[in-house]
Short mmCIF file of C-alpha atoms in Angstrom, two decimals:
data_model
loop_
_atom_site.label_atom_id
_atom_site.label_comp_id
_atom_site.label_asym_id
_atom_site.label_seq_id
_atom_site.Cartn_x
_atom_site.Cartn_y
_atom_site.Cartn_z
CA LEU O 2 84.06 68.49 165.90
CA PHE O 3 84.87 69.96 162.47
CA ALA O 4 85.32 66.44 161.02
CA ILE O 5 81.96 65.31 162.40
CA LEU O 6 80.13 68.36 161.04
CA SER O 7 81.86 67.99 157.68
CA SER O 8 80.86 64.34 157.41
CA LEU O 9 77.23 65.11 158.31
CA PHE O 10 77.09 67.99 155.84
CA GLY O 11 78.79 65.88 153.15
CA CYS O 12 76.38 62.99 153.67
CA ASN O 13 73.43 65.32 153.35
CA ILE O 14 74.73 66.76 150.07
CA SER O 15 75.42 63.25 148.80
CA THR O 16 71.87 62.16 149.68
CA VAL O 17 70.38 65.19 147.94
CA ARG O 18 72.53 64.54 144.86
CA ASP O 19 71.36 60.91 144.81
CA THR O 20 67.74 62.06 145.06
CA LEU O 21 68.23 64.57 142.25
CA ASN O 22 69.84 61.82 140.14
CA LYS O 23 66.84 59.58 140.81
CA ALA O 24 64.43 62.33 139.73
CA GLN O 25 66.46 62.97 136.59
CA GLY O 26 66.38 59.27 135.75
CA LEU O 27 62.58 59.24 136.00
CA MET O 28 62.02 62.51 134.14
CA LEU O 29 61.51 61.31 130.56
CA GLU O 30 59.34 58.26 131.21
CA GLN O 31 57.66 59.15 134.51
CA PRO O 32 57.73 62.91 135.08
CA ASP O 33 54.98 62.68 137.70
CA SER O 34 57.16 60.30 139.72
CA ALA O 35 60.15 62.59 139.21
CA LYS O 36 58.10 65.48 140.58
CA THR O 37 57.06 63.39 143.58
CA VAL O 38 60.71 62.57 144.29
CA LEU O 39 61.60 66.26 144.03
CA ASP O 40 58.70 67.19 146.32
CA GLY O 41 60.36 65.00 148.97
CA ILE O 42 63.47 67.18 149.09
CA LYS O 43 63.51 69.74 151.88
CA ARG O 44 64.53 73.12 150.49
CA THR O 45 66.79 73.57 153.53
CA ASP O 46 68.81 70.55 152.35
CA LEU O 47 69.83 72.41 149.19
CA LYS O 48 73.03 73.71 150.76
CA ASN O 49 74.86 75.24 147.81
CA ARG O 50 74.12 77.10 144.59
CA ALA O 51 74.78 74.07 142.41
CA LEU O 52 72.19 71.95 144.25
CA LYS O 53 69.66 74.79 144.26
CA ALA O 54 70.13 75.33 140.52
CA ARG O 55 69.87 71.64 139.68
CA PHE O 56 66.75 71.28 141.81
CA ALA O 57 65.21 74.38 140.19
CA LEU O 58 65.93 73.08 136.69
CA LEU O 59 64.63 69.58 137.38
CA TYR O 60 61.51 70.88 139.15
CA SER O 61 60.76 73.28 136.29
CA GLN O 62 61.19 70.41 133.85
CA ALA O 63 58.92 68.13 135.89
CA MET O 64 56.21 70.77 136.09
CA ASP O 65 56.36 71.34 132.36
CA LYS O 66 56.24 67.62 131.57
CA CYS O 67 53.27 67.23 133.96
CA TYR O 68 51.48 70.06 132.11
CA ILE O 69 51.60 72.39 135.10
CA ASP O 70 52.00 75.87 133.65
CA THR O 71 53.28 78.77 135.69
CA ASP O 72 53.79 82.42 134.92
CA ASN O 73 56.09 82.91 137.93
CA ASP O 74 59.79 82.83 137.04
CA SER O 75 61.15 82.73 140.61
CA LEU O 76 62.08 79.03 140.41
CA ILE O 77 63.56 78.83 136.93
CA SER O 78 65.49 82.08 137.47
CA VAL O 79 67.60 80.24 140.10
CA ALA O 80 68.65 77.73 137.44
CA LEU O 81 69.06 80.36 134.74
CA ASN O 82 71.28 82.56 136.90
CA TYR O 83 73.51 79.61 137.74
CA TYR O 84 73.69 77.83 134.36
CA SER O 85 74.16 80.99 132.32
CA LYS O 86 77.67 81.15 133.81
CA ARG O 87 78.53 77.51 134.51
CA GLY O 88 77.40 73.97 133.87
CA SER O 89 77.07 72.13 130.59
CA ASN O 90 75.63 73.54 127.39
CA HIS O 91 72.74 71.09 127.80
CA GLU O 92 71.89 72.45 131.27
CA LYS O 93 72.19 76.01 129.96
CA ALA O 94 69.88 75.23 127.04
CA LEU O 95 67.30 73.63 129.33
CA ALA O 96 67.37 76.61 131.69
CA TYR O 97 66.77 79.01 128.80
CA TYR O 98 64.05 76.78 127.35
CA TYR O 99 62.05 76.53 130.57
CA ASN O 100 62.57 80.24 131.27
CA SER O 101 61.05 81.02 127.86
CA ALA O 102 58.12 78.69 128.60
CA VAL O 103 57.39 80.63 131.81
CA ALA O 104 57.67 83.92 129.94
CA LYS O 105 55.26 82.67 127.27
CA ASN O 106 52.75 81.65 129.93
CA ALA O 107 52.98 85.13 131.47
CA LYS O 108 52.43 86.73 128.04
CA ASP O 109 49.45 84.45 127.36
CA ILE O 110 47.79 85.56 130.58
CA ALA O 111 48.61 89.23 130.00
CA LYS O 112 47.26 89.04 126.45
CA ALA O 113 44.10 87.32 127.65
CA LYS O 114 43.51 90.16 130.12
CA GLU O 115 44.33 92.76 127.47
CA ASN O 116 41.76 91.19 125.14
CA ARG O 117 39.20 91.23 127.94
CA MET O 118 38.86 87.48 127.99
CA SER O 119 36.39 86.36 130.60
CA VAL O 120 37.69 85.79 134.10
CA ALA O 121 36.63 82.14 133.84
CA LEU O 122 38.75 81.57 130.71
CA ILE O 123 41.75 83.37 132.18
CA ASP O 124 41.31 81.24 135.27
CA ARG O 125 41.61 78.12 133.10
CA LEU O 126 44.92 79.40 131.73
CA MET O 127 46.28 79.46 135.27
CA LEU O 128 46.15 75.75 135.94
CA THR O 129 48.39 75.27 138.96
CA GLU O 130 49.66 72.23 140.77
CA ASP O 131 47.19 72.77 143.62
CA ARG O 132 44.30 72.99 141.17
CA ILE O 133 45.38 69.80 139.40
CA TYR O 134 45.44 67.97 142.75
CA ALA O 135 41.98 69.35 143.58
CA ILE O 136 40.64 68.17 140.22
CA ALA O 137 42.18 64.73 140.79
CA GLU O 138 40.61 64.53 144.25
CA SER O 139 37.23 65.44 142.77
CA VAL O 140 37.53 62.70 140.16
CA VAL O 141 38.45 60.17 142.85
CA SER O 142 35.45 61.22 144.96
CA VAL O 143 33.15 60.70 141.94
CA THR O 144 34.53 57.18 141.48
CA ARG O 145 33.51 56.41 145.07
CA LEU O 146 29.85 57.26 144.44
CA PRO O 147 27.44 54.34 144.14
CA ASP O 148 26.91 53.06 140.60
CA PRO O 149 23.70 54.66 139.25
CA ILE O 150 23.19 52.08 136.48
CA GLY O 151 19.91 50.20 136.89
CA ARG O 152 18.52 52.58 139.53
CA ALA O 153 15.17 54.24 138.96
CA CYS O 154 14.94 57.99 139.29
CA SER O 155 12.21 59.13 141.60
#
């Protein structure tokens, strides 16, 4: 029974590692595809700290490269906590870089509120993944409208 459970657990970790490798391979040229690959990973499949940290770092990187800003450090802090003590210097540097990007976003929003920027402008600073998808859906719906060229207005 132990051997069977170990092989199932090991396969799952191997599959997650392969998926993370695929996302990493796409990151520079196709960050949107890398993010889609990462979105396909169930968080419950991230069975150890190393996988959780790698996922957190790659997902933070994908969001940044897709111009999705966040002021919430809960994701990148997983990577930062792990890579500050282990991993390569490159992974450590990336974790610190993306952590500072999140911190800067939080300061931008705080400063905007402090300067009494309008709610509408502050709202624009907080462009989230869900909002980007909603904007994309709106654009697609406009493309489905009938072509108005050559039609008379009545």
